[in-house]
């Protein structure tokens, strides 16, 4: 019996090579935009809840900090004196800045939920576009985001309720010590074990949703829950294949992670050392650090240097992320297509099947499914990577 996880290692490598090369500035710039919002391939929902804790002062009700309605008065006063603006104007500007940052964060979360669909579309058509696929997959991304929030809430809710019960029950020290002694060390280890097992199951569920259910959503044009229902028989029938996939992927991620850490670390050190040298020149030109910080021009120069350093770090890290993201996404699609041809999205390799060359060159879907008419949009009308390598967003003319 062939093991899909092993066979897909080489298939994903070939697919990545055909997807990324020959090099094109337009294609890689669009991939940089997509990978930037992917942020490592998953939607993070850490710190979903923030339970305030307090220590009771005299055995009565727990004291809670008063709600804050704006910036600290001391901070407002300091900023008002430094800028010469009235405290009301400083407060209004602070609220406006917080509102803009909140809006940017919300838009980033939404984009991070849609971009996995855009990236899978790019791999399946061998045609990298941003605007057209983003519009076409927007509501699937929103459904995926809401699904992720709902599942995360269901996972963290029992632990949040347990912590809240301990906080608001307001036990004194003796009662709490009695509770711990009655619960026992074995009980604490058991609770920790339940938490660890739950975390592993939650991670596997969300990982399979990201890696396999999103492609199924594209292949079958259905929602998250419906796609899980369609993927479940494949997962249950080929469970040994997916267990091997998890083991092989772990080894691959370990090796790739070490390599990218070394390469990325070396490049980051070079960038940081260059920024430090330039910073020393800037500080020396102003006559010292205190003089540079004390002048508006010095502060502006240091801020510009910091921004350019961050952009340089981003510029050296994104190509590595593009390579890694392309390979692992191709690997996931190859395993999924091997487990169930209905969900095959990767175009066939050149020479593989009768239409292998056509799938790569003309942007055909390359579906190796049941042979019925394809319901995927035809992305062959315009190639987003033009011959003169000009950068365009690659909007497609296909109907949604």
CSV table of C-alpha atoms in Angstrom, one decimal:
chain,number,residue,atom,x,y,z
A,1,UNK,CA,0.0,0.0,0.0
A,2,UNK,CA,1.5,3.4,-1.0
A,3,UNK,CA,1.8,6.0,1.7
A,4,UNK,CA,0.5,9.3,0.4
A,5,UNK,CA,2.6,11.3,3.0
A,6,UNK,CA,5.9,9.9,1.5
A,7,UNK,CA,4.8,10.1,-2.2
A,8,UNK,CA,3.6,13.7,-1.7
A,9,UNK,CA,7.0,14.9,-0.5
A,10,UNK,CA,8.5,14.8,-4.0
A,11,UNK,CA,5.2,15.8,-5.6
A,12,UNK,CA,5.0,19.0,-3.4
A,13,UNK,CA,8.6,19.8,-4.3
A,14,UNK,CA,7.9,19.6,-8.0
A,15,UNK,CA,4.7,21.6,-7.6
A,16,UNK,CA,6.5,24.3,-5.6
A,17,UNK,CA,9.3,24.5,-8.2
A,18,UNK,CA,6.7,24.9,-11.0
A,19,UNK,CA,4.7,27.4,-9.0
A,20,UNK,CA,7.6,29.8,-8.1
A,21,UNK,CA,10.0,29.5,-11.0
A,22,UNK,CA,11.0,30.9,-13.3
A,23,UNK,CA,11.2,33.9,-11.1
A,24,UNK,CA,8.9,36.8,-11.8
A,25,UNK,CA,8.8,40.0,-9.8
A,26,UNK,CA,5.1,40.5,-10.2
A,27,UNK,CA,4.3,37.0,-9.1
A,28,UNK,CA,6.6,37.1,-6.1
A,29,UNK,CA,5.3,40.5,-5.0
A,30,UNK,CA,1.7,39.3,-5.0
A,31,UNK,CA,2.8,36.2,-3.1
A,32,UNK,CA,4.5,38.4,-0.6
A,33,UNK,CA,1.2,40.2,0.0
A,34,UNK,CA,-0.7,37.0,0.4
A,35,UNK,CA,1.9,35.3,2.7
A,36,UNK,CA,2.2,38.5,4.8
A,37,UNK,CA,-1.4,38.1,5.8
A,38,UNK,CA,-1.2,34.4,6.2
A,39,UNK,CA,1.2,34.9,9.1
A,40,UNK,CA,2.3,31.3,9.3
A,41,UNK,CA,-0.8,29.6,7.8
A,42,UNK,CA,-3.4,29.9,10.6
A,43,UNK,CA,-5.7,32.3,12.3
A,44,UNK,CA,-4.5,33.0,15.8
A,45,UNK,CA,-7.1,33.5,18.5
A,46,UNK,CA,-4.8,33.6,21.5
A,47,UNK,CA,-5.9,35.5,24.6
A,48,UNK,CA,-9.6,35.4,23.5
A,49,UNK,CA,-10.7,36.1,27.0
A,50,UNK,CA,-9.1,38.2,29.7
A,51,UNK,CA,-10.4,37.3,33.1
A,52,UNK,CA,-9.6,40.1,35.7
A,53,UNK,CA,-8.3,38.8,39.0
A,54,UNK,CA,-8.1,40.5,42.3
A,55,UNK,CA,-7.2,39.7,45.8
A,56,UNK,CA,-9.9,40.3,48.4
A,57,UNK,CA,-8.8,42.8,51.0
A,58,UNK,CA,-10.8,41.8,54.1
A,59,UNK,CA,-12.7,38.6,53.2
A,60,UNK,CA,-15.5,40.6,51.5
A,61,UNK,CA,-16.4,40.9,47.9
A,62,UNK,CA,-13.4,41.0,45.5
A,63,UNK,CA,-12.4,44.5,44.6
A,64,UNK,CA,-12.4,45.2,40.9
A,65,UNK,CA,-10.4,48.0,39.3
A,66,UNK,CA,-12.6,50.9,38.2
A,67,UNK,CA,-13.3,50.9,34.4
A,68,UNK,CA,-11.1,53.2,32.4
A,69,UNK,CA,-12.9,55.6,30.0
A,70,UNK,CA,-9.8,56.9,28.3
A,71,UNK,CA,-6.1,57.6,28.6
A,72,UNK,CA,-4.6,58.2,32.0
A,73,UNK,CA,-5.0,61.8,33.3
A,74,UNK,CA,-1.2,61.9,34.0
A,75,UNK,CA,-0.4,60.8,30.5
A,76,UNK,CA,-2.9,63.3,29.0
A,77,UNK,CA,-1.3,66.1,31.0
A,78,UNK,CA,2.2,65.1,30.0
A,79,UNK,CA,1.3,64.9,26.3
A,80,UNK,CA,-0.6,68.2,26.5
A,81,UNK,CA,2.4,69.9,28.0
A,82,UNK,CA,4.8,68.4,25.5
A,83,UNK,CA,2.7,69.2,22.4
A,84,UNK,CA,1.0,72.4,23.5
A,85,UNK,CA,-2.5,71.0,22.8
A,86,UNK,CA,-5.4,71.1,25.2
A,87,UNK,CA,-6.1,68.0,27.2
A,88,UNK,CA,-9.4,67.5,25.4
A,89,UNK,CA,-7.7,67.5,22.0
A,90,UNK,CA,-5.1,65.0,23.2
A,91,UNK,CA,-7.8,62.7,24.5
A,92,UNK,CA,-9.7,63.0,21.3
A,93,UNK,CA,-6.6,62.2,19.3
A,94,UNK,CA,-5.8,59.2,21.5
A,95,UNK,CA,-9.3,57.8,21.0
A,96,UNK,CA,-9.1,58.4,17.3
A,97,UNK,CA,-5.7,56.6,17.1
A,98,UNK,CA,-7.0,53.7,19.1
A,99,UNK,CA,-10.0,53.5,16.8
A,100,UNK,CA,-7.8,53.5,13.7
A,101,UNK,CA,-5.6,50.8,15.2
A,102,UNK,CA,-8.6,48.7,16.1
A,103,UNK,CA,-10.0,49.0,12.5
A,104,UNK,CA,-6.6,48.0,11.1
A,105,UNK,CA,-6.5,45.0,13.4
A,106,UNK,CA,-10.0,44.0,12.4
A,107,UNK,CA,-9.2,44.3,8.7
A,108,UNK,CA,-6.0,42.3,9.2
A,109,UNK,CA,-7.9,39.5,10.9
A,110,UNK,CA,-10.4,39.4,8.1
A,111,UNK,CA,-7.7,39.4,5.4
A,112,UNK,CA,-5.8,36.6,7.3
A,113,UNK,CA,-9.0,34.5,7.1
A,114,UNK,CA,-9.5,35.0,3.4
A,115,UNK,CA,-5.9,34.7,2.2
A,116,UNK,CA,-5.7,30.9,2.7
A,117,UNK,CA,-8.4,30.6,0.1
A,118,UNK,CA,-6.5,33.0,-2.2
A,119,UNK,CA,-3.3,31.1,-1.8
A,120,UNK,CA,-4.9,27.7,-2.6
A,121,UNK,CA,-6.6,29.3,-5.6
A,122,UNK,CA,-3.1,30.4,-6.8
A,123,UNK,CA,-1.6,27.0,-6.4
A,124,UNK,CA,-4.5,25.1,-8.1
A,125,UNK,CA,-4.5,27.4,-11.1
A,126,UNK,CA,-0.7,28.2,-11.1
A,127,UNK,CA,-1.8,31.8,-11.5
A,128,UNK,CA,-1.2,34.3,-8.7
A,129,UNK,CA,-3.8,36.9,-8.2
A,130,UNK,CA,-5.0,38.9,-5.2
A,131,UNK,CA,-8.0,41.1,-5.9
A,132,UNK,CA,-10.2,38.8,-7.9
A,133,UNK,CA,-9.8,35.7,-5.8
A,134,UNK,CA,-10.1,37.8,-2.6
A,135,UNK,CA,-13.5,39.1,-3.7
A,136,UNK,CA,-14.6,35.7,-4.9
A,137,UNK,CA,-13.6,33.9,-1.6
A,138,UNK,CA,-14.4,36.7,0.8
A,139,UNK,CA,-17.6,35.2,2.3
A,140,UNK,CA,-15.9,31.8,2.6
A,141,UNK,CA,-13.2,33.5,4.6
A,142,UNK,CA,-15.8,35.2,6.8
A,143,UNK,CA,-17.4,31.8,7.5
A,144,UNK,CA,-14.1,30.3,8.3
A,145,UNK,CA,-13.3,33.1,10.7
A,146,UNK,CA,-16.7,32.8,12.5
A,147,UNK,CA,-16.2,29.0,12.6
A,148,UNK,CA,-12.8,29.5,14.2
A,149,UNK,CA,-14.1,31.9,16.8
A,150,UNK,CA,-17.0,29.6,17.7
A,151,UNK,CA,-14.8,26.5,18.0
A,152,UNK,CA,-12.3,28.4,20.1
A,153,UNK,CA,-15.0,29.7,22.3
A,154,UNK,CA,-16.4,26.2,22.9
A,155,UNK,CA,-12.9,25.1,23.8
A,156,UNK,CA,-11.9,27.8,26.2
A,157,UNK,CA,-15.4,28.3,27.8
A,158,UNK,CA,-15.1,25.4,30.4
A,159,UNK,CA,-11.7,26.7,31.5
A,160,UNK,CA,-12.9,30.3,31.7
A,161,UNK,CA,-15.9,29.2,33.7
A,162,UNK,CA,-13.7,27.2,36.1
A,163,UNK,CA,-11.4,30.2,36.7
A,164,UNK,CA,-14.3,32.5,37.1
A,165,UNK,CA,-15.9,30.2,39.7
A,166,UNK,CA,-12.6,30.3,41.7
A,167,UNK,CA,-12.3,34.1,41.4
A,168,UNK,CA,-15.8,35.1,42.2
A,169,UNK,CA,-16.4,32.4,44.8
A,170,UNK,CA,-14.0,34.5,46.9
A,171,UNK,CA,-12.5,31.7,49.0
A,172,UNK,CA,-10.3,32.6,51.9
A,173,UNK,CA,-6.8,31.1,52.2
A,174,UNK,CA,-7.8,28.3,54.6
A,175,UNK,CA,-10.8,27.2,52.4
A,176,UNK,CA,-8.7,27.3,49.3
A,177,UNK,CA,-5.9,25.3,51.0
A,178,UNK,CA,-8.5,22.8,52.1
A,179,UNK,CA,-9.9,22.6,48.6
A,180,UNK,CA,-6.4,21.9,47.2
A,181,UNK,CA,-5.7,19.2,49.8
A,182,UNK,CA,-9.0,17.5,49.1
A,183,UNK,CA,-8.5,17.7,45.3
A,184,UNK,CA,-5.1,16.1,45.8
A,185,UNK,CA,-1.9,16.1,43.7
A,186,UNK,CA,-3.3,13.4,41.5
A,187,UNK,CA,-6.4,15.5,40.7
A,188,UNK,CA,-4.2,18.4,39.7
A,189,UNK,CA,-2.2,16.2,37.4
A,190,UNK,CA,-5.4,14.7,36.0
A,191,UNK,CA,-6.7,18.2,35.3
A,192,UNK,CA,-3.5,19.2,33.6
A,193,UNK,CA,-3.7,16.0,31.5
A,194,UNK,CA,-7.2,16.8,30.5
A,195,UNK,CA,-6.1,20.3,29.5
A,196,UNK,CA,-3.2,18.9,27.5
A,197,UNK,CA,-5.3,16.3,25.7
A,198,UNK,CA,-7.9,18.9,24.9
A,199,UNK,CA,-5.3,21.3,23.6
A,200,UNK,CA,-3.9,18.6,21.3
A,201,UNK,CA,-7.3,17.6,20.0
A,202,UNK,CA,-8.2,21.3,19.5
A,203,UNK,CA,-4.9,21.8,17.6
A,204,UNK,CA,-5.5,18.8,15.4
A,205,UNK,CA,-9.1,19.8,14.6
A,206,UNK,CA,-8.1,23.4,13.7
A,207,UNK,CA,-5.0,22.2,11.8
A,208,UNK,CA,-7.1,19.8,9.7
A,209,UNK,CA,-9.6,22.5,9.1
A,210,UNK,CA,-6.9,24.8,7.8
A,211,UNK,CA,-5.0,22.2,5.8
A,212,UNK,CA,-7.7,20.1,4.3
A,213,UNK,CA,-11.2,21.5,4.9
A,214,UNK,CA,-10.4,24.9,3.2
A,215,UNK,CA,-9.4,23.1,0.0
A,216,UNK,CA,-12.5,21.0,0.3
A,217,UNK,CA,-14.5,24.2,0.6
A,218,UNK,CA,-13.0,25.4,-2.7
A,219,UNK,CA,-13.3,22.0,-4.5
A,220,UNK,CA,-17.0,21.5,-3.5
A,221,UNK,CA,-18.0,25.2,-3.2
A,222,UNK,CA,-19.5,24.6,0.2
A,223,UNK,CA,-19.3,26.0,3.8
A,224,UNK,CA,-17.1,24.9,6.6
A,225,UNK,CA,-19.4,22.5,8.3
A,226,UNK,CA,-20.6,21.0,5.0
A,227,UNK,CA,-17.0,20.5,3.9
A,228,UNK,CA,-16.1,18.8,7.2
A,229,UNK,CA,-19.0,16.4,6.6
A,230,UNK,CA,-17.7,15.6,3.1
A,231,UNK,CA,-14.1,15.3,4.3
A,232,UNK,CA,-14.9,13.2,7.3
A,233,UNK,CA,-15.5,9.9,5.4
A,234,UNK,CA,-12.1,10.3,3.7
A,235,UNK,CA,-10.4,11.0,7.1
A,236,UNK,CA,-12.2,8.1,8.7
A,237,UNK,CA,-11.5,5.7,5.8
A,238,UNK,CA,-7.9,6.7,5.4
A,239,UNK,CA,-7.0,7.4,9.0
A,240,UNK,CA,-3.7,5.5,8.8
A,241,UNK,CA,-2.6,7.7,5.9
A,242,UNK,CA,-3.4,10.8,7.9
A,243,UNK,CA,-1.6,9.5,11.0
A,244,UNK,CA,1.5,8.9,8.8
A,245,UNK,CA,1.0,12.4,7.3
A,246,UNK,CA,1.1,14.0,10.8
A,247,UNK,CA,4.4,12.2,11.6
A,248,UNK,CA,6.0,13.0,8.2
A,249,UNK,CA,4.8,16.6,8.4
A,250,UNK,CA,6.3,16.9,11.9
A,251,UNK,CA,9.7,15.8,10.7
A,252,UNK,CA,9.5,18.1,7.7
A,253,UNK,CA,8.5,21.0,9.8
A,254,UNK,CA,11.3,20.3,12.2
A,255,UNK,CA,13.9,20.2,9.5
A,256,UNK,CA,12.6,23.2,7.6
A,257,UNK,CA,12.2,25.1,10.8
A,258,UNK,CA,15.8,24.6,11.7
A,259,UNK,CA,17.0,25.6,8.2
A,260,UNK,CA,14.8,28.7,8.1
A,261,UNK,CA,15.9,29.7,11.6
A,262,UNK,CA,19.5,29.5,10.6
A,263,UNK,CA,19.1,31.3,7.3
A,264,UNK,CA,16.7,33.9,8.6
A,265,UNK,CA,18.8,34.5,11.7
A,266,UNK,CA,21.9,35.1,9.6
A,267,UNK,CA,20.0,37.6,7.3
A,268,UNK,CA,18.4,39.3,10.3
A,269,UNK,CA,21.8,39.7,12.1
A,270,UNK,CA,23.2,41.3,8.9
A,271,UNK,CA,20.3,43.7,8.7
A,272,UNK,CA,20.4,44.6,12.4
A,273,UNK,CA,24.2,45.2,12.3
A,274,UNK,CA,23.8,47.4,9.3
A,275,UNK,CA,21.1,49.4,11.0
A,276,UNK,CA,23.3,49.7,14.2
A,277,UNK,CA,26.2,51.1,12.1
A,278,UNK,CA,23.9,53.6,10.4
A,279,UNK,CA,22.4,54.5,13.7
A,280,UNK,CA,25.9,55.2,15.2
A,281,UNK,CA,26.7,57.5,12.2
A,282,UNK,CA,23.4,59.3,12.7
A,283,UNK,CA,24.0,59.7,16.5
A,284,UNK,CA,27.6,60.9,15.8
A,285,UNK,CA,26.4,63.5,13.4
A,286,UNK,CA,24.1,65.0,16.0
A,287,UNK,CA,26.9,64.9,18.7
A,288,UNK,CA,25.7,62.0,20.8
A,289,UNK,CA,22.6,60.1,21.7
A,290,UNK,CA,21.2,62.7,24.1
A,291,UNK,CA,21.6,65.4,21.4
A,292,UNK,CA,19.9,63.2,18.8
A,293,UNK,CA,17.0,62.4,21.0
A,294,UNK,CA,16.7,66.0,22.1
A,295,UNK,CA,16.2,67.4,18.6
A,296,UNK,CA,13.3,66.9,16.3
A,297,UNK,CA,15.5,66.1,13.3
A,298,UNK,CA,17.4,63.5,15.3
A,299,UNK,CA,14.2,61.8,16.4
A,300,UNK,CA,12.8,61.8,12.9
A,301,UNK,CA,16.1,60.3,11.5
A,302,UNK,CA,16.1,57.6,14.1
A,303,UNK,CA,12.4,56.8,13.5
A,304,UNK,CA,13.0,56.6,9.7
A,305,UNK,CA,16.0,54.3,10.4
A,306,UNK,CA,13.8,52.1,12.6
A,307,UNK,CA,11.1,51.8,9.9
A,308,UNK,CA,13.6,51.0,7.2
A,309,UNK,CA,15.1,48.4,9.4
A,310,UNK,CA,11.7,46.7,9.9
A,311,UNK,CA,11.1,46.9,6.2
A,312,UNK,CA,14.4,45.3,5.5
A,313,UNK,CA,13.7,42.5,8.0
A,314,UNK,CA,10.4,42.0,6.3
A,315,UNK,CA,12.1,41.9,2.9
A,316,UNK,CA,14.5,39.2,3.8
A,317,UNK,CA,12.0,37.1,5.7
A,318,UNK,CA,9.1,37.1,3.2
A,319,UNK,CA,10.9,35.2,0.4
A,320,UNK,CA,11.7,32.4,2.9
A,321,UNK,CA,8.1,32.4,4.1
A,322,UNK,CA,6.9,32.2,0.5
A,323,UNK,CA,9.1,29.1,-0.2
A,324,UNK,CA,8.0,27.4,3.0
A,325,UNK,CA,4.3,28.3,2.7
A,326,UNK,CA,4.2,27.2,-1.0
A,327,UNK,CA,5.8,23.8,-0.2
A,328,UNK,CA,3.6,22.9,2.8
A,329,UNK,CA,0.4,24.0,1.1
A,330,UNK,CA,1.3,22.0,-2.0
A,331,UNK,CA,2.2,19.1,0.3
A,332,UNK,CA,-1.3,19.3,2.0
A,333,UNK,CA,-3.1,19.5,-1.4
A,334,UNK,CA,-1.1,16.5,-2.7
A,335,UNK,CA,-2.0,14.4,0.3
A,336,UNK,CA,-5.6,15.4,0.1
A,337,UNK,CA,-5.8,14.7,-3.6
A,338,UNK,CA,-4.2,11.3,-3.1
A,339,UNK,CA,-6.7,10.4,-0.4
A,340,UNK,CA,-9.7,11.4,-2.4
A,341,UNK,CA,-9.5,12.4,-6.1
A,342,UNK,CA,-12.7,14.4,-5.7
A,343,UNK,CA,-10.7,16.9,-3.7
A,344,UNK,CA,-7.6,17.0,-6.0
A,345,UNK,CA,-6.7,20.6,-6.7
A,346,UNK,CA,-3.1,20.5,-7.7
A,347,UNK,CA,-2.5,20.7,-11.4
A,348,UNK,CA,-0.8,17.5,-12.7
A,349,UNK,CA,2.9,17.6,-13.2
A,350,UNK,CA,4.2,17.9,-16.8
A,351,UNK,CA,4.0,14.5,-18.4
A,352,UNK,CA,1.6,13.2,-15.8
A,353,UNK,CA,-1.6,12.3,-17.6
A,354,UNK,CA,-2.8,13.4,-21.0
A,355,UNK,CA,-3.5,17.0,-20.0
A,356,UNK,CA,-0.6,17.6,-17.7
A,357,UNK,CA,1.1,20.2,-19.9
A,358,UNK,CA,-2.2,22.0,-20.5
A,359,UNK,CA,-3.0,22.3,-16.9
A,360,UNK,CA,0.3,24.0,-16.1
A,361,UNK,CA,0.5,26.3,-19.1
A,362,UNK,CA,-3.0,27.4,-19.7
A,363,UNK,CA,-4.1,27.6,-16.1
A,364,UNK,CA,-6.5,24.6,-16.2
A,365,UNK,CA,-7.7,23.4,-12.9
A,366,UNK,CA,-6.0,20.1,-13.3
A,367,UNK,CA,-8.7,18.3,-11.5
A,368,UNK,CA,-8.2,14.5,-11.3
A,369,UNK,CA,-11.7,13.9,-9.9
A,370,UNK,CA,-14.6,12.0,-11.2
A,371,UNK,CA,-14.3,13.3,-14.8
A,372,UNK,CA,-17.5,15.3,-14.7
A,373,UNK,CA,-17.7,18.9,-15.8
A,374,UNK,CA,-15.5,21.2,-13.6
A,375,UNK,CA,-17.4,23.8,-11.6
A,376,UNK,CA,-14.2,25.8,-10.9
A,377,UNK,CA,-13.8,29.2,-12.5
A,378,UNK,CA,-11.6,29.3,-15.6
A,379,UNK,CA,-8.6,31.4,-14.8
A,380,UNK,CA,-6.9,30.9,-18.1
A,381,UNK,CA,-8.1,34.1,-19.8
A,382,UNK,CA,-5.3,36.3,-18.5
A,383,UNK,CA,-2.0,35.5,-17.0
A,384,UNK,CA,-1.2,37.7,-14.1
A,385,UNK,CA,2.6,37.2,-14.6
A,386,UNK,CA,3.1,39.2,-17.8
A,387,UNK,CA,6.2,39.0,-19.9
A,388,UNK,CA,7.8,42.3,-18.8
A,389,UNK,CA,7.4,41.5,-15.1
A,390,UNK,CA,5.3,44.6,-14.3
A,391,UNK,CA,3.5,44.4,-11.0
A,392,UNK,CA,-0.2,44.3,-11.2
A,393,UNK,CA,-2.7,43.0,-8.7
A,394,UNK,CA,-3.8,40.4,-11.2
A,395,UNK,CA,-7.6,41.1,-11.1
A,396,UNK,CA,-9.4,38.4,-13.0
A,397,UNK,CA,-12.3,38.8,-15.3
A,398,UNK,CA,-14.0,35.5,-14.3
A,399,UNK,CA,-17.4,35.8,-12.8
A,400,UNK,CA,-17.8,35.1,-9.1
